[in-house]
XYZ file of C-alpha atoms in Angstrom:
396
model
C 0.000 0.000 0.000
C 1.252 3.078 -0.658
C 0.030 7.109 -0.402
C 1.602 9.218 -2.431
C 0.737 13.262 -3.365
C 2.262 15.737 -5.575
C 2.134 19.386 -6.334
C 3.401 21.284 -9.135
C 7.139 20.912 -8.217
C 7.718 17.648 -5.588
C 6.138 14.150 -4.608
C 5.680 13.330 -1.474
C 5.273 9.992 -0.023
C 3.789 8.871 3.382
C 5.987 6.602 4.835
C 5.077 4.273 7.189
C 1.786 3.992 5.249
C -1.086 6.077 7.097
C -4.935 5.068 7.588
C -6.975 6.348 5.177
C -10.287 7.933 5.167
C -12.192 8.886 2.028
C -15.514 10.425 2.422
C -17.085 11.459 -0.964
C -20.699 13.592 -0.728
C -22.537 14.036 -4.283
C -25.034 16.078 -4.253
C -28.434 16.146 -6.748
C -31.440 18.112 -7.658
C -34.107 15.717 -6.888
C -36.088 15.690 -9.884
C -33.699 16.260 -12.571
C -30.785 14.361 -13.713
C -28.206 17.789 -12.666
C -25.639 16.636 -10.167
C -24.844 19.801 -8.442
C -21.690 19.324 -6.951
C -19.429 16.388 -5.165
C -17.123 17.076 -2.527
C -14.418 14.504 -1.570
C -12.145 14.658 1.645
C -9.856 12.678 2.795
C -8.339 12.401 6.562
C -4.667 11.219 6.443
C -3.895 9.393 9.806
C 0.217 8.790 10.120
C 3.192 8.649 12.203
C 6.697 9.822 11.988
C 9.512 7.523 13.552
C 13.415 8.232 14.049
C 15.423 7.243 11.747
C 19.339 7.401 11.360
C 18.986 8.880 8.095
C 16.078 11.423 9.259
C 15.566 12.775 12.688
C 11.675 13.187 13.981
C 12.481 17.192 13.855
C 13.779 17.037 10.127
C 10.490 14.552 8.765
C 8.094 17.595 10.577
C 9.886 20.040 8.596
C 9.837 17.867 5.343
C 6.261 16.858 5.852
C 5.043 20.878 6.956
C 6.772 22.254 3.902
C 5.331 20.228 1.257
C 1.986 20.464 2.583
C 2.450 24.249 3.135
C 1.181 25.078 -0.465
C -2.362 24.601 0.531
C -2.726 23.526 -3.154
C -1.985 20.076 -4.768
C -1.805 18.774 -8.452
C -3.189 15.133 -6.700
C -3.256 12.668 -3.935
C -3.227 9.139 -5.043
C -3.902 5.459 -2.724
C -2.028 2.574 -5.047
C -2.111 -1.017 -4.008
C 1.493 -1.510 -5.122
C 3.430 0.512 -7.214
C 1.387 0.974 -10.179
C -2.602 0.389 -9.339
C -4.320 3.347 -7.889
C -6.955 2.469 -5.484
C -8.196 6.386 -5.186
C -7.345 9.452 -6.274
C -8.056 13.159 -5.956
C -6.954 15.024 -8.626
C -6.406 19.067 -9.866
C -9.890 18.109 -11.589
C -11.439 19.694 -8.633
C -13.077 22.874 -9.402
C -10.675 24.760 -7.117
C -7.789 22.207 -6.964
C -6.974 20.353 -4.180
C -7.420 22.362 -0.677
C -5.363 21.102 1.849
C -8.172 22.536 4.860
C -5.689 21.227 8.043
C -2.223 19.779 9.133
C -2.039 18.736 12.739
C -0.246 16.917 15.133
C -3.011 15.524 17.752
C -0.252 14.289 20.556
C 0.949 18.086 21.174
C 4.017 18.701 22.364
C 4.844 15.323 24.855
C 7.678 13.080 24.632
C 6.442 11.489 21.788
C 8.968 14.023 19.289
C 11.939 11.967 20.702
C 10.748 9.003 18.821
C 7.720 9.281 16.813
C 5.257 11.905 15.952
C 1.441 11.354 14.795
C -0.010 13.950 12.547
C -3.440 14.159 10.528
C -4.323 15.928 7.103
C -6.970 16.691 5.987
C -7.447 17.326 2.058
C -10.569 17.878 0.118
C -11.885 19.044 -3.502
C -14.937 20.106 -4.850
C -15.664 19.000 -8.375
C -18.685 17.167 -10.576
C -17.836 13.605 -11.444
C -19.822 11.381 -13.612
C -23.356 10.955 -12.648
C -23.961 8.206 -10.446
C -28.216 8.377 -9.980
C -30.316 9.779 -12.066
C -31.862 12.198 -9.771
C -31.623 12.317 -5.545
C -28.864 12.780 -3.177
C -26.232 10.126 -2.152
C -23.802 10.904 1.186
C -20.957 8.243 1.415
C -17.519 7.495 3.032
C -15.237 4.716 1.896
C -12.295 3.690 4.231
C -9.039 2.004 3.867
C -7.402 0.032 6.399
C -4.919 -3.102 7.272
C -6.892 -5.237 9.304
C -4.937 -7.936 11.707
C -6.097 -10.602 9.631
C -5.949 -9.666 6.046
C -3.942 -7.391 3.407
C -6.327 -4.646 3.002
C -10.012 -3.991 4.285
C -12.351 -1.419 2.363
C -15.705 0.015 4.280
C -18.309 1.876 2.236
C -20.921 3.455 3.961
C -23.449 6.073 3.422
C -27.227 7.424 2.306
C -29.294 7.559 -0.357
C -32.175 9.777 -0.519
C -34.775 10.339 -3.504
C -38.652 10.395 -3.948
C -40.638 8.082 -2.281
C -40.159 4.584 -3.354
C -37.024 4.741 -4.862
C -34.587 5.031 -2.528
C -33.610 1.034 -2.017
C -34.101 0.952 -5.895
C -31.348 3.729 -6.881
C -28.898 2.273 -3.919
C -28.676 -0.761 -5.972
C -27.981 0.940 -8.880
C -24.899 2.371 -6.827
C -24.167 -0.386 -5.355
C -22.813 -2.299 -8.325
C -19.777 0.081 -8.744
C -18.390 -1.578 -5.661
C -19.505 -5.050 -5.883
C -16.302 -6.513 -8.202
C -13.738 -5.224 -6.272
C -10.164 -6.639 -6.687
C -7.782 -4.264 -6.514
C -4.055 -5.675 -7.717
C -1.537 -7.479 -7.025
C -4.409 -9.036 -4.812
C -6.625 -11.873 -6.612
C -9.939 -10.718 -5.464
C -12.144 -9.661 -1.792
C -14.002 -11.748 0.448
C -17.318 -9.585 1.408
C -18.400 -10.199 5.117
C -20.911 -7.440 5.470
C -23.760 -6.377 3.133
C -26.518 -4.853 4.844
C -29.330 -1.831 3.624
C -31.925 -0.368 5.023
C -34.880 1.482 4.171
C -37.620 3.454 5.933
C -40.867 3.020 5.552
C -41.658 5.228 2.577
C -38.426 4.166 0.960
C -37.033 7.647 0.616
C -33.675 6.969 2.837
C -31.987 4.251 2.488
C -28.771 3.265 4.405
C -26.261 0.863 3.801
C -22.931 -0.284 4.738
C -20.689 -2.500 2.394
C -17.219 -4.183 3.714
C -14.518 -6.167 1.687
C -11.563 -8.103 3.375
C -8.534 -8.971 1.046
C -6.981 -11.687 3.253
C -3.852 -13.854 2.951
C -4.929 -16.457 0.924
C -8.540 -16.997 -0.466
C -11.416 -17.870 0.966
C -13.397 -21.283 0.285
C -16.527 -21.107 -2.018
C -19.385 -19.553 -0.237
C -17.634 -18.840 3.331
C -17.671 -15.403 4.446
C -15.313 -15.409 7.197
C -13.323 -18.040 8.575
C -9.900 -19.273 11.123
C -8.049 -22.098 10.878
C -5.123 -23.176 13.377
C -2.842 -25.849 12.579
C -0.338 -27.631 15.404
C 1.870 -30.666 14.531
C 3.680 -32.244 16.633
C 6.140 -35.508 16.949
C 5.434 -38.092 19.246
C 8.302 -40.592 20.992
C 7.963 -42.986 17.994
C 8.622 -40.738 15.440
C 4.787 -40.325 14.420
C 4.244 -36.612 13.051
C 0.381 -36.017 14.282
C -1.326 -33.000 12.947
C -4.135 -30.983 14.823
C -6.238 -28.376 12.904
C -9.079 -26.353 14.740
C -11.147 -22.907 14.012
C -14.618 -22.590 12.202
C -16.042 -21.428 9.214
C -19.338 -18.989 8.772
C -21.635 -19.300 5.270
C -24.042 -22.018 4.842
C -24.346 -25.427 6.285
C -23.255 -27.081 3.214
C -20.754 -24.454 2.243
C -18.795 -25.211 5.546
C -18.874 -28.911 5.459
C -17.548 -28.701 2.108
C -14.978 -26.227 3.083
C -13.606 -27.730 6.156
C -13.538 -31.524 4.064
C -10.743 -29.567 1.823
C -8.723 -28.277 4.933
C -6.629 -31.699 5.056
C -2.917 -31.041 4.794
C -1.525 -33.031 2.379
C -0.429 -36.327 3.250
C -2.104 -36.593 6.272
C -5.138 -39.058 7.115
C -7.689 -37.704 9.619
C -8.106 -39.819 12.574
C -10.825 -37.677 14.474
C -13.874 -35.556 13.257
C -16.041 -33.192 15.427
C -17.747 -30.271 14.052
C -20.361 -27.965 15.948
C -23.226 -26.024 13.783
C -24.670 -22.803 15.261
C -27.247 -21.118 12.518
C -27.874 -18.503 14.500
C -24.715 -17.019 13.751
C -24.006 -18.978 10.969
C -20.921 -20.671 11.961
C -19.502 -24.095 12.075
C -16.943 -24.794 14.269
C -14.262 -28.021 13.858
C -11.422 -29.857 15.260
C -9.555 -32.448 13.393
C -6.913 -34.788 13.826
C -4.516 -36.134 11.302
C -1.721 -38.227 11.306
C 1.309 -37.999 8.643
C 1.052 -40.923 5.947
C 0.099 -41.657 2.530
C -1.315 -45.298 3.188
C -3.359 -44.841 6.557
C -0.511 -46.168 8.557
C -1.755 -45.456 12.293
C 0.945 -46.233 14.166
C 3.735 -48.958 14.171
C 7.043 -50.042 16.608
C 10.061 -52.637 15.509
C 12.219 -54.352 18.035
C 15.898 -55.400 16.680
C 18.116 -58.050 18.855
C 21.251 -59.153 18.559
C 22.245 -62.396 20.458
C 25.720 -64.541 20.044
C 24.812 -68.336 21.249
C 27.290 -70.021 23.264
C 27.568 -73.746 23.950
C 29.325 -76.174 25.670
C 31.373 -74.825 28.789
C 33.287 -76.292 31.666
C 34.041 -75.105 35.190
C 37.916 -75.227 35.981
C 39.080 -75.896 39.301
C 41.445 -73.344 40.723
C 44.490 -74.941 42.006
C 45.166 -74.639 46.163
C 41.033 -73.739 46.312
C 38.656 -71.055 45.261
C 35.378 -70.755 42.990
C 35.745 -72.759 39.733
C 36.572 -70.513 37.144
C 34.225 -70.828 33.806
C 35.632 -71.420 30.366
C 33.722 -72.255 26.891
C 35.048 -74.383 24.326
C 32.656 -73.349 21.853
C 29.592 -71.207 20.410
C 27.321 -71.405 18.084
C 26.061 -68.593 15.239
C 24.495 -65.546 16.141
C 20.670 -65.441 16.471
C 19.096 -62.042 15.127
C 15.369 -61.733 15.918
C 13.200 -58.621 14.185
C 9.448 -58.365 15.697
C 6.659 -55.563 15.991
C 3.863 -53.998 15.333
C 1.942 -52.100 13.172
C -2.109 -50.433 13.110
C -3.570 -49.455 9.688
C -6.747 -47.273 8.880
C -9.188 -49.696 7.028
C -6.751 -52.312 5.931
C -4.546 -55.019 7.381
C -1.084 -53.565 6.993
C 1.286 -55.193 4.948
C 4.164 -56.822 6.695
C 7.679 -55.495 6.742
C 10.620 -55.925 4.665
C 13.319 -58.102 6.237
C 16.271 -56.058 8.220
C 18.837 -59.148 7.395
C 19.886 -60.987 4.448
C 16.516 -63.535 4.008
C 19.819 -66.029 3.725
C 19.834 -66.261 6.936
C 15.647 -66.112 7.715
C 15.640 -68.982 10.551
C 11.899 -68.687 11.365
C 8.843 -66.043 10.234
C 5.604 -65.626 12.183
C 3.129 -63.258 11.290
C -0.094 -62.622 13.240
C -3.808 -60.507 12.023
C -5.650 -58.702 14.807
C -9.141 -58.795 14.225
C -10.172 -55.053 13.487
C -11.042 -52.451 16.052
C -13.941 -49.593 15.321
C -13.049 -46.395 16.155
C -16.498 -44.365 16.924
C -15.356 -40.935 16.902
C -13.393 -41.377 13.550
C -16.118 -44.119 12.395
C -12.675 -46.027 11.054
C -11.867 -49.553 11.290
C -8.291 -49.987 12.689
C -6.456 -53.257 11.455
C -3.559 -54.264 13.193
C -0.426 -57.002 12.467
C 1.938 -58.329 14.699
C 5.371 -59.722 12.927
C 8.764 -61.958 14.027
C 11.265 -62.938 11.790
C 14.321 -64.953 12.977
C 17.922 -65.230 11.688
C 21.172 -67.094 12.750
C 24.170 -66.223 10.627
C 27.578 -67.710 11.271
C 29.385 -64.514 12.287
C 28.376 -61.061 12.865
C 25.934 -59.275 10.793
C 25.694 -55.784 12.555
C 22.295 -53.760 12.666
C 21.248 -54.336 9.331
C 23.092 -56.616 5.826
């Protein structure tokens, strides 16, 4: 985002990037198609910070000088570089007024580090008409919300003959509905309200746009999703996702069936519907695999066999003193376990050369239900034994 003015001479541009209000009054003979004036203001909100390159004393002086002029050539609100969101331009019948510069924190120790200010700008000129007859009072606003990129909030009145007010507001109204200002893809709108009174000659409405982080599902309005993985003792990465989702019923489920990270299998389902507020809240549980591998443990030993020993007597007394005269191979024995979503898991590789395979067991547990995850768990037990005539290591 970016806020950038210019007279006749310099450019000027706010930096840190203020809040932005635009408030935009048109004006129209009632029964005629004459717009008789529109007046646009805007009320710069910003702050000056220290810099080693610019001290709070020498930004004031900077930012006092350029808006000194009382007269501008334009004021422009981009996106990015290149897209203008807004702009007030020398169009204006008598320019660009700049009606107020002020610092609202006086004279505290705020100057050692920072400084707020406000401007205030406005023009007075006859755009394009909007209605064909009546009187239309809005304000759009600009602002970074915690969540998202950029917000937009358009507010205002229409008023006209009886009857007609709700009609020309959605005549209005369509100039803001598509609004996707670049480099972002396109808004989410989370309010949409009007209302009329009872001879439909004021009507009121309030329109607000959200460009968030990354794009909203199909149909959901608003929406938070929190994501915690962790690693258990075994190695098992286990994912947790929570938050909710507000639009319709089926517009949720659909939503939150598309929030599994990828290569994960969900474990555990629980959602919670409110339609009062519209909102359906979720927690999930996944676990990281790409066949529905629950969980699974391996046990590798190593054991040298001995045979045949003696006990030698000790000469003039004492304990007999062991010695072997032999031993046999080495016995290697592999066993575990392992729990699969839906199917029996398939057994293991061997971790020795099958040369050597002595003895293989494996055994099928019958399946467990799991009711919250309305899964069937399979699980398989395995042993594999090896004797190899000398020393094999971990793993041939």
């Amino acid at each position: 985002m970016k806020l950038i003015a210019k007279d006749s001479v310099d450019t000027y541009e706010h930096l840190p990037m203020p809040a932005v209000t635009i408030a935009k009054e048109n004006r129209h003979y009632l029964d005629d198609d004459v717009l008789v004036e529109a007046i646009e203001t805007w009320t710069i909100d910003g702050i000056l910070i220290y810099s080693t390159n610019a001290t709070i004393t020498e930004q004031i002086a900077e930012l006092e000088s350029f808006y000194a002029n009382a007269r501008l050539d334009s004021i422009e609100l981009k996106s990015d570089g290149n897209t203008t969101l807004d702009s007030l331009t020398a169009q204006a019948l008598k320019g660009i007024v700049v009606e107020s510069l002020t610092f609202p924190e006086g004279n505290g120790p705020e100057w050692a580090t920072r400084r707020k200010y406000r401007i205030v700008v406005s023009g007075k000129y006859v755009p394009t008409v909007i209605l064909t007859s009546g009187e239309v009072n809005y304000t759009i606003i600009y602002d970074t919300p915690q969540s998202g990129q950029l917000r937009r909030t358009v507010s205002g009145t229409v008023k006209d003959v009886a009857g007609t007010a709700t009609a020309k507001y959605n005549t209005l109204k369509t100039t803001w509905d598509s609004w996707a200002p670049a480099p972002f893809i396109g808004a989410n709108r989370g309010t949409d309200t009007n209302n009329a009174n009872k001879d439909d000659t004021v009507c009121t409405f309030t329109l607000e746009d959200t460009v968030y982080w990354i794009a909203f599902p199909t149909g959901i309005t608003n929406g938070e999703i929190n994501t915690e993985i962790d690693t258990d003792s075994m190695g098992v990465a286990w994912c947790n996702v929570t938050g909710w989702f507000e639009g319709s019923d089926a517009d949720c489920t659909t939503a939150i069936a598309d929030i599994a990270p990828a290569g994960y299998t969900v474990l555990t389902d629980s959602t919670t519907r409110n339609d009062h507020t519209n909102r359906t809240s979720f927690t999930r549980r996944y676990i990281l695999t790409a066949e529905g591998e629950v969980s699974s443990s391996e046990t590798l030993t190593i054991k040298e066999q001995l045979y045949e020993f003696v006990h030698k007597r000790v000469l003039g007394g004492g304990v007999p003193i062991r010695q072997d005269t032999s031993k046999g191979p080495f016995r290697y024995t592999q066993t575990g376990a392992i729990r699969s979503k839906d199917v029996y898991p398939t057994p293991p590789g061997y971790n020795w050369n099958v040369s050597g395979l002595l003895s293989e067991q494996v055994t099928r547990i019958a399946p467990e239900f799991e009711v919250g995850a309305g899964n069937f768990i399979y699980g398989l037990q395995y042993t594999y034994i090896f004797e190899f005539a000398i020393t094999q290591g971990w793993s041939s």
